[in-house]
Amino acid sequence: MLLNLYNNAFYTVSDKAKASERTYSPTVTISTRKRSGWVDIVVKDNGKGVPDSVREKIFQPFFTTKPTGHGTRLGLSLSYDIVKAHKGELSLESKEGEGATFILSLPNK
């Protein structure tokens, strides 16, 4: 599940680097935080971001923003289902062109 989030982050920063100016510095940050009753794992990148037009579809099976032949089209959907099965949450914060942040929240029990 986490490997899928990491792979997606690395894919988008690599893709953006190929199309960007030399001043772009690809960055993927992994962090954790504890809050009341929850533990969060945060995967943040400064890649292309997720367009608003596809944000609601991002966790659906067989949906992808990658070109044909890249990815399984099940990664985020399976990750979402695994997190939900553990009574957790998987959320997305993103701004197109500026990157994405996936927050995996698990109950701290």
mmCIF file with all atom_site columns, N, CA, C and O in Angstrom, residues 22-45:
data_model
loop_
_atom_site.group_PDB
_atom_site.id
_atom_site.type_symbol
_atom_site.label_atom_id
_atom_site.label_alt_id
_atom_site.label_comp_id
_atom_site.label_asym_id
_atom_site.label_entity_id
_atom_site.label_seq_id
_atom_site.pdbx_PDB_ins_code
_atom_site.Cartn_x
_atom_site.Cartn_y
_atom_site.Cartn_z
_atom_site.occupancy
_atom_site.B_iso_or_equiv
_atom_site.pdbx_formal_charge
_atom_site.auth_seq_id
_atom_site.auth_comp_id
_atom_site.auth_asym_id
_atom_site.auth_atom_id
_atom_site.pdbx_PDB_model_num
ATOM 1  N N  . ARG A 1 22 ? 15.276 23.405 -16.013 1.00 0.00 ? 22 ARG A N  1
ATOM 2  C CA . ARG A 1 22 ? 16.360 22.903 -15.169 1.00 0.00 ? 22 ARG A CA 1
ATOM 3  C C  . ARG A 1 22 ? 16.225 23.326 -13.715 1.00 0.00 ? 22 ARG A C  1
ATOM 4  O O  . ARG A 1 22 ? 16.816 22.730 -12.838 1.00 0.00 ? 22 ARG A O  1
ATOM 5  N N  . THR A 1 23 ? 15.431 24.342 -13.443 1.00 0.00 ? 23 THR A N  1
ATOM 6  C CA . THR A 1 23 ? 15.313 24.836 -12.076 1.00 0.00 ? 23 THR A CA 1
ATOM 7  C C  . THR A 1 23 ? 14.405 23.972 -11.204 1.00 0.00 ? 23 THR A C  1
ATOM 8  O O  . THR A 1 23 ? 14.381 24.137 -9.990  1.00 0.00 ? 23 THR A O  1
ATOM 9  N N  . TYR A 1 24 ? 13.649 23.057 -11.810 1.00 0.00 ? 24 TYR A N  1
ATOM 10 C CA . TYR A 1 24 ? 12.759 22.174 -11.053 1.00 0.00 ? 24 TYR A CA 1
ATOM 11 C C  . TYR A 1 24 ? 13.577 21.152 -10.275 1.00 0.00 ? 24 TYR A C  1
ATOM 12 O O  . TYR A 1 24 ? 14.470 20.510 -10.810 1.00 0.00 ? 24 TYR A O  1
ATOM 13 N N  . SER A 1 25 ? 13.260 21.022 -9.019  1.00 0.00 ? 25 SER A N  1
ATOM 14 C CA . SER A 1 25 ? 13.938 20.057 -8.155  1.00 0.00 ? 25 SER A CA 1
ATOM 15 C C  . SER A 1 25 ? 12.915 19.049 -7.636  1.00 0.00 ? 25 SER A C  1
ATOM 16 O O  . SER A 1 25 ? 12.147 19.358 -6.719  1.00 0.00 ? 25 SER A O  1
ATOM 17 N N  . PRO A 1 26 ? 12.881 17.843 -8.219  1.00 0.00 ? 26 PRO A N  1
ATOM 18 C CA . PRO A 1 26 ? 11.895 16.844 -7.799  1.00 0.00 ? 26 PRO A CA 1
ATOM 19 C C  . PRO A 1 26 ? 12.047 16.516 -6.312  1.00 0.00 ? 26 PRO A C  1
ATOM 20 O O  . PRO A 1 26 ? 13.151 16.270 -5.838  1.00 0.00 ? 26 PRO A O  1
ATOM 21 N N  . THR A 1 27 ? 10.924 16.516 -5.592  1.00 0.00 ? 27 THR A N  1
ATOM 22 C CA . THR A 1 27 ? 10.965 16.262 -4.158  1.00 0.00 ? 27 THR A CA 1
ATOM 23 C C  . THR A 1 27 ? 9.799  15.374 -3.747  1.00 0.00 ? 27 THR A C  1
ATOM 24 O O  . THR A 1 27 ? 8.651  15.649 -4.103  1.00 0.00 ? 27 THR A O  1
ATOM 25 N N  . VAL A 1 28 ? 10.123 14.316 -3.014  1.00 0.00 ? 28 VAL A N  1
ATOM 26 C CA . VAL A 1 28 ? 9.121  13.455 -2.391  1.00 0.00 ? 28 VAL A CA 1
ATOM 27 C C  . VAL A 1 28 ? 9.453  13.428 -0.908  1.00 0.00 ? 28 VAL A C  1
ATOM 28 O O  . VAL A 1 28 ? 10.590 13.156 -0.525  1.00 0.00 ? 28 VAL A O  1
ATOM 29 N N  . THR A 1 29 ? 8.467  13.737 -0.080  1.00 0.00 ? 29 THR A N  1
ATOM 30 C CA . THR A 1 29 ? 8.665  13.793 1.366   1.00 0.00 ? 29 THR A CA 1
ATOM 31 C C  . THR A 1 29 ? 7.707  12.822 2.043   1.00 0.00 ? 29 THR A C  1
ATOM 32 O O  . THR A 1 29 ? 6.510  12.818 1.747   1.00 0.00 ? 29 THR A O  1
ATOM 33 N N  . ILE A 1 30 ? 8.247  12.023 2.949   1.00 0.00 ? 30 ILE A N  1
ATOM 34 C CA . ILE A 1 30 ? 7.445  11.103 3.748   1.00 0.00 ? 30 ILE A CA 1
ATOM 35 C C  . ILE A 1 30 ? 7.549  11.567 5.195   1.00 0.00 ? 30 ILE A C  1
ATOM 36 O O  . ILE A 1 30 ? 8.652  11.803 5.698   1.00 0.00 ? 30 ILE A O  1
ATOM 37 N N  . SER A 1 31 ? 6.426  11.715 5.854   1.00 0.00 ? 31 SER A N  1
ATOM 38 C CA . SER A 1 31 ? 6.454  12.119 7.265   1.00 0.00 ? 31 SER A CA 1
ATOM 39 C C  . SER A 1 31 ? 5.346  11.398 8.028   1.00 0.00 ? 31 SER A C  1
ATOM 40 O O  . SER A 1 31 ? 4.425  10.840 7.434   1.00 0.00 ? 31 SER A O  1
ATOM 41 N N  . THR A 1 32 ? 5.478  11.407 9.323   1.00 0.00 ? 32 THR A N  1
ATOM 42 C CA . THR A 1 32 ? 4.458  10.824 10.194  1.00 0.00 ? 32 THR A CA 1
ATOM 43 C C  . THR A 1 32 ? 4.073  11.851 11.243  1.00 0.00 ? 32 THR A C  1
ATOM 44 O O  . THR A 1 32 ? 4.852  12.759 11.548  1.00 0.00 ? 32 THR A O  1
ATOM 45 N N  . ARG A 1 33 ? 2.889  11.686 11.755  1.00 0.00 ? 33 ARG A N  1
ATOM 46 C CA . ARG A 1 33 ? 2.450  12.553 12.845  1.00 0.00 ? 33 ARG A CA 1
ATOM 47 C C  . ARG A 1 33 ? 1.404  11.805 13.663  1.00 0.00 ? 33 ARG A C  1
ATOM 48 O O  . ARG A 1 33 ? 0.682  10.946 13.139  1.00 0.00 ? 33 ARG A O  1
ATOM 49 N N  . LYS A 1 34 ? 1.353  12.118 14.911  1.00 0.00 ? 34 LYS A N  1
ATOM 50 C CA . LYS A 1 34 ? 0.375  11.514 15.800  1.00 0.00 ? 34 LYS A CA 1
ATOM 51 C C  . LYS A 1 34 ? -0.593 12.605 16.217  1.00 0.00 ? 34 LYS A C  1
ATOM 52 O O  . LYS A 1 34 ? -0.193 13.708 16.568  1.00 0.00 ? 34 LYS A O  1
ATOM 53 N N  . ARG A 1 35 ? -1.865 12.296 16.138  1.00 0.00 ? 35 ARG A N  1
ATOM 54 C CA . ARG A 1 35 ? -2.888 13.214 16.614  1.00 0.00 ? 35 ARG A CA 1
ATOM 55 C C  . ARG A 1 35 ? -3.891 12.398 17.410  1.00 0.00 ? 35 ARG A C  1
ATOM 56 O O  . ARG A 1 35 ? -3.837 11.180 17.410  1.00 0.00 ? 35 ARG A O  1
ATOM 57 N N  . SER A 1 36 ? -4.771 13.030 18.082  1.00 0.00 ? 36 SER A N  1
ATOM 58 C CA . SER A 1 36 ? -5.705 12.375 18.987  1.00 0.00 ? 36 SER A CA 1
ATOM 59 C C  . SER A 1 36 ? -6.402 11.172 18.357  1.00 0.00 ? 36 SER A C  1
ATOM 60 O O  . SER A 1 36 ? -7.266 11.329 17.498  1.00 0.00 ? 36 SER A O  1
ATOM 61 N N  . GLY A 1 37 ? -6.000 9.973  18.761  1.00 0.00 ? 37 GLY A N  1
ATOM 62 C CA . GLY A 1 37 ? -6.626 8.755  18.292  1.00 0.00 ? 37 GLY A CA 1
ATOM 63 C C  . GLY A 1 37 ? -6.179 8.267  16.928  1.00 0.00 ? 37 GLY A C  1
ATOM 64 O O  . GLY A 1 37 ? -6.662 7.244  16.447  1.00 0.00 ? 37 GLY A O  1
ATOM 65 N N  . TRP A 1 38 ? -5.273 8.973  16.284  1.00 0.00 ? 38 TRP A N  1
ATOM 66 C CA . TRP A 1 38 ? -4.850 8.634  14.922  1.00 0.00 ? 38 TRP A CA 1
ATOM 67 C C  . TRP A 1 38 ? -3.343 8.748  14.753  1.00 0.00 ? 38 TRP A C  1
ATOM 68 O O  . TRP A 1 38 ? -2.690 9.540  15.426  1.00 0.00 ? 38 TRP A O  1
ATOM 69 N N  . VAL A 1 39 ? -2.833 7.990  13.801  1.00 0.00 ? 39 VAL A N  1
ATOM 70 C CA . VAL A 1 39 ? -1.457 8.133  13.331  1.00 0.00 ? 39 VAL A CA 1
ATOM 71 C C  . VAL A 1 39 ? -1.543 8.372  11.827  1.00 0.00 ? 39 VAL A C  1
ATOM 72 O O  . VAL A 1 39 ? -2.233 7.634  11.115  1.00 0.00 ? 39 VAL A O  1
ATOM 73 N N  . ASP A 1 40 ? -0.867 9.395  11.349  1.00 0.00 ? 40 ASP A N  1
ATOM 74 C CA . ASP A 1 40 ? -0.893 9.745  9.931   1.00 0.00 ? 40 ASP A CA 1
ATOM 75 C C  . ASP A 1 40 ? 0.462  9.465  9.296   1.00 0.00 ? 40 ASP A C  1
ATOM 76 O O  . ASP A 1 40 ? 1.502  9.751  9.884   1.00 0.00 ? 40 ASP A O  1
ATOM 77 N N  . ILE A 1 41 ? 0.417  8.927  8.096   1.00 0.00 ? 41 ILE A N  1
ATOM 78 C CA . ILE A 1 41 ? 1.595  8.818  7.242   1.00 0.00 ? 41 ILE A CA 1
ATOM 79 C C  . ILE A 1 41 ? 1.311  9.703  6.039   1.00 0.00 ? 41 ILE A C  1
ATOM 80 O O  . ILE A 1 41 ? 0.299  9.531  5.356   1.00 0.00 ? 41 ILE A O  1
ATOM 81 N N  . VAL A 1 42 ? 2.182  10.668 5.819   1.00 0.00 ? 42 VAL A N  1
ATOM 82 C CA . VAL A 1 42 ? 1.961  11.681 4.792   1.00 0.00 ? 42 VAL A CA 1
ATOM 83 C C  . VAL A 1 42 ? 2.999  11.515 3.682   1.00 0.00 ? 42 VAL A C  1
ATOM 84 O O  . VAL A 1 42 ? 4.199  11.518 3.940   1.00 0.00 ? 42 VAL A O  1
ATOM 85 N N  . VAL A 1 43 ? 2.522  11.349 2.449   1.00 0.00 ? 43 VAL A N  1
ATOM 86 C CA . VAL A 1 43 ? 3.389  11.227 1.277   1.00 0.00 ? 43 VAL A CA 1
ATOM 87 C C  . VAL A 1 43 ? 3.109  12.444 0.392   1.00 0.00 ? 43 VAL A C  1
ATOM 88 O O  . VAL A 1 43 ? 2.022  12.586 -0.153  1.00 0.00 ? 43 VAL A O  1
ATOM 89 N N  . LYS A 1 44 ? 4.109  13.309 0.308   1.00 0.00 ? 44 LYS A N  1
ATOM 90 C CA . LYS A 1 44 ? 3.935  14.587 -0.402  1.00 0.00 ? 44 LYS A CA 1
ATOM 91 C C  . LYS A 1 44 ? 4.957  14.694 -1.533  1.00 0.00 ? 44 LYS A C  1
ATOM 92 O O  . LYS A 1 44 ? 6.124  14.347 -1.354  1.00 0.00 ? 44 LYS A O  1
ATOM 93 N N  . ASP A 1 45 ? 4.495  15.183 -2.685  1.00 0.00 ? 45 ASP A N  1
ATOM 94 C CA . ASP A 1 45 ? 5.410  15.395 -3.805  1.00 0.00 ? 45 ASP A CA 1
ATOM 95 C C  . ASP A 1 45 ? 5.159  16.766 -4.425  1.00 0.00 ? 45 ASP A C  1
ATOM 96 O O  . ASP A 1 45 ? 4.122  17.378 -4.181  1.00 0.00 ? 45 ASP A O  1
#
